[in-house]
Coordinates of C-alpha atoms in Angstrom, one line a residue:
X1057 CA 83.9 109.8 56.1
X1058 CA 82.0 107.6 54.6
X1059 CA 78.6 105.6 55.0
X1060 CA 79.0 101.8 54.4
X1061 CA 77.6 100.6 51.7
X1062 CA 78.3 104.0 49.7
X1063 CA 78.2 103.9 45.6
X1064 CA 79.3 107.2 43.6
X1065 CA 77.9 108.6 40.5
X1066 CA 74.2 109.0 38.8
X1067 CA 72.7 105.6 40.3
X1068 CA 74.7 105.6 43.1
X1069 CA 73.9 105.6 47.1
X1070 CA 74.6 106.7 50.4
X1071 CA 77.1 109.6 50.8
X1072 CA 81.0 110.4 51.4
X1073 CA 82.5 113.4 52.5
X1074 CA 86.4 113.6 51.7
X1075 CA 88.6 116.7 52.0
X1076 CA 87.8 118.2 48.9
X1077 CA 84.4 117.1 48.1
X1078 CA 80.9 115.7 49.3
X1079 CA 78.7 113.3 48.0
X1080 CA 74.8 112.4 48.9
X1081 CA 71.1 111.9 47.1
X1082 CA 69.8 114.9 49.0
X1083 CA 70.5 118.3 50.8
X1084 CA 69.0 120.6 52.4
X1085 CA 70.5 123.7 53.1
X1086 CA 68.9 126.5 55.3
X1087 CA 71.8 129.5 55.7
X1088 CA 73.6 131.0 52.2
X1089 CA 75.6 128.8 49.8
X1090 CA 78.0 130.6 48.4
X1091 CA 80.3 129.1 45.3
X1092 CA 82.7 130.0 43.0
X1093 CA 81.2 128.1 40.0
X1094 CA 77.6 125.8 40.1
X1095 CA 78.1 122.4 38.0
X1096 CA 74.7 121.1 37.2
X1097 CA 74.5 117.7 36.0
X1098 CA 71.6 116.1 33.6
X1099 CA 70.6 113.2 31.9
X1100 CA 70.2 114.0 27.9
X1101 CA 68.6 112.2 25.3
X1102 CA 68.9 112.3 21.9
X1103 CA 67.5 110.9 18.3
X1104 CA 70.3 109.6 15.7
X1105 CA 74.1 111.0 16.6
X1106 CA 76.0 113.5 18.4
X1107 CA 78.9 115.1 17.9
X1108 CA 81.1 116.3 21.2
X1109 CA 82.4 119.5 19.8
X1110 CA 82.0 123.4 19.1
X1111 CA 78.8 123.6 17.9
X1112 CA 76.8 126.9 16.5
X1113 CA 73.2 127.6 14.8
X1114 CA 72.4 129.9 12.2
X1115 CA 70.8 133.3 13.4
X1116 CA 70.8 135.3 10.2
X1117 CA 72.7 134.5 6.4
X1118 CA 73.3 137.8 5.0
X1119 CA 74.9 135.4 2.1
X1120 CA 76.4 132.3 1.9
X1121 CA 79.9 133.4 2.6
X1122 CA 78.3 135.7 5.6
X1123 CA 76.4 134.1 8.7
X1124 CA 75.9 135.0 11.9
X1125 CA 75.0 132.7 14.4
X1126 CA 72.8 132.6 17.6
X1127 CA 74.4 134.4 20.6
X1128 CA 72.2 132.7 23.7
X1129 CA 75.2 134.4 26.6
X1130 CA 74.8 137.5 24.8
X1131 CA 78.5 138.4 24.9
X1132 CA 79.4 138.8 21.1
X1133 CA 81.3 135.3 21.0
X1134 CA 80.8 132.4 18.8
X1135 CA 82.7 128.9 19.6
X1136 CA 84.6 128.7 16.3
X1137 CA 87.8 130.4 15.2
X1138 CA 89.6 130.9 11.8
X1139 CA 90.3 128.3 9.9
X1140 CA 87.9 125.8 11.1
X1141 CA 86.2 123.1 9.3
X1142 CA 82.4 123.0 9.6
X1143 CA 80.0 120.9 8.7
X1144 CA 75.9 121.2 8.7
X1145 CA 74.3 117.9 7.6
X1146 CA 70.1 117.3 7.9
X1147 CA 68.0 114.8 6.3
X1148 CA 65.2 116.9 4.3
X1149 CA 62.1 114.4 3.3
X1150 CA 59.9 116.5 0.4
X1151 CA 63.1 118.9 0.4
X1152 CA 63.0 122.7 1.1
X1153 CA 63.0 126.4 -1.4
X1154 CA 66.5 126.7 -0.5
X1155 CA 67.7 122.4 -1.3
X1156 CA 67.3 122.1 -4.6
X1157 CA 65.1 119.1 -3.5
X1158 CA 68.2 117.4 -1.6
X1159 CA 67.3 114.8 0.7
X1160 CA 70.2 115.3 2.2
X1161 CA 71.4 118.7 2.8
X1162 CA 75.0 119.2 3.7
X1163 CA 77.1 122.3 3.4
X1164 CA 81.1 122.3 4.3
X1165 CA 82.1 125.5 4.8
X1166 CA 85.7 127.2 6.5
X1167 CA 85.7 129.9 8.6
X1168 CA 87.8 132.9 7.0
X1169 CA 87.1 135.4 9.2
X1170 CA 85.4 136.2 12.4
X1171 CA 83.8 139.6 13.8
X1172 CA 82.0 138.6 17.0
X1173 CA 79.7 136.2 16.2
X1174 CA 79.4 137.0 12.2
X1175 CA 81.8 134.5 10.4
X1176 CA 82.8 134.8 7.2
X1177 CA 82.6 131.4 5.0
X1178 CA 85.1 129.8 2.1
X1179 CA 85.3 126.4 0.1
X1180 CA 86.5 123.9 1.7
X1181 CA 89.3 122.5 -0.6
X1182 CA 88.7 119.0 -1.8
X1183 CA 85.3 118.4 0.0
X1184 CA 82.0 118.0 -2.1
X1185 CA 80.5 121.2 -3.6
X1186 CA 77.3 122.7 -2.1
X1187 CA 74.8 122.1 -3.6
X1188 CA 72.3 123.3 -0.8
X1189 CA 72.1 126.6 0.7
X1190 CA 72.6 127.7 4.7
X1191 CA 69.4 128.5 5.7
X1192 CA 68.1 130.2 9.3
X1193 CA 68.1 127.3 12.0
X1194 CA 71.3 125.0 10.5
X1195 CA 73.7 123.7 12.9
X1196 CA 77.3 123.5 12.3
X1197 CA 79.4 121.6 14.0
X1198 CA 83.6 122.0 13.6
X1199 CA 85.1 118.8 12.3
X1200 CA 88.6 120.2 11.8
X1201 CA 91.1 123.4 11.7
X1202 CA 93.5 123.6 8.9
X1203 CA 96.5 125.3 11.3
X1204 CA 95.4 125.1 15.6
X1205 CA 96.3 121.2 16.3
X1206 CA 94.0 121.7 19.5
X1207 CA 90.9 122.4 17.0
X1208 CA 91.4 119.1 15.0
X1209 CA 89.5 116.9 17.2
X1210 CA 86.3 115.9 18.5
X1211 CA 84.3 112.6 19.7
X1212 CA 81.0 111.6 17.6
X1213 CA 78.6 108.9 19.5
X1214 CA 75.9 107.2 18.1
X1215 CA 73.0 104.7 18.8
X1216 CA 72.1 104.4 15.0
X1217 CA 74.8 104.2 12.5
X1218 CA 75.5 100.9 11.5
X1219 CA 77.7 99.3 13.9
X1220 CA 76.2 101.0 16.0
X1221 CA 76.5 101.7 19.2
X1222 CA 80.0 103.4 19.4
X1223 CA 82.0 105.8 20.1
X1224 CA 84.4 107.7 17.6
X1225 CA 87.1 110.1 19.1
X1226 CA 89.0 111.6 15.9
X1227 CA 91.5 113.9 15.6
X1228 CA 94.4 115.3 12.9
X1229 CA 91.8 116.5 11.2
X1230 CA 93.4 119.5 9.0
X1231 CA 91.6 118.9 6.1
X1232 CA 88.4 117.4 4.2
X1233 CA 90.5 114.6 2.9
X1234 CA 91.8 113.7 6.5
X1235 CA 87.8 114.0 7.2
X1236 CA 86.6 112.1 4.2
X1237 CA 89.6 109.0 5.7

């Protein structure tokens, strides 16, 4: 069922109801909804890039081979697994104690371990070496897995970059050179 015109999606109009699903601009419901699982969709904005992939921020560094990162479903988890490829990568203007004056701070680390959401950090083979430190507040974002094929991928959009705007789906990455291609 169907109105006439009807358009789906975020601009769209009218409403459809087909038999697994219902579409309108408004509802109002005055008994109990009851559902197995509540999608809620919004519109995001960002500066720069993004990268579609597991993501994680920096709670607490006991050392730079030992982080733990923020826990917001408080359930002891963190979205990377061994043998992932992370990356954290901020522009610093004026620098920060922990930079070494970098204007660009970038860290490639691997996960070696994992205990809840405390990972435990090693070299990246091949990749640059640090020369800034992970700090309290750094996002890192997994760019690869050296061994799960299913944790080599990711999608990276961006308004800014030159060429800009695209969009960048990559995968196969198993490795900082496979990255640095």
């Amino acid at each position: 069922i169907s109105s006439d015109p009807f358009t789906s999606g975020f601009t769209g109009s009218g409403r459809k109801i087909d038999g697994t699903s219902f579409e309108t601009t408004n509802m109002t419901l005055r008994g109990t909804l009851s559902v197995y699982e509540l999608l809620i969709q919004q519109v995001r904005a960002t500066n720069g890039s993004i990268f579609v992939s597991s993501t994680g921020k920096v709670a607490t560094v006991a050392s730079q081979t030992s982080i733990t990162f923020e826990d917001p479903s408080n359930h002891g988890v963190t979205p990377f697994a061994v043998n992932d490829i992370l990356l954290t990568q901020r522009v610093q203007l004026g620098g920060s104690s922990g930079t070494s004056n970098q204007i660009v701070k970038r860290v490639f680390a691997k996960v070696t371990a994992l205990n809840g959401v405390t990972a435990t950090l090693g070299a990246v083979s091949g990749a640059p070496t640090n020369v800034s430190t992970i700090e309290v507040g750094d996002d890192f974002v997994r760019i690869g897995n050296s061994s799960v094929l299913a944790r080599q991928g990711g999608i990276y959009l961006t308004a800014d970059d030159s060429g800009a705007p695209f969009i960048d789906i990559f995968s196969g990455v198993s490795s900082y050179a496979t990255w640095n291609s």
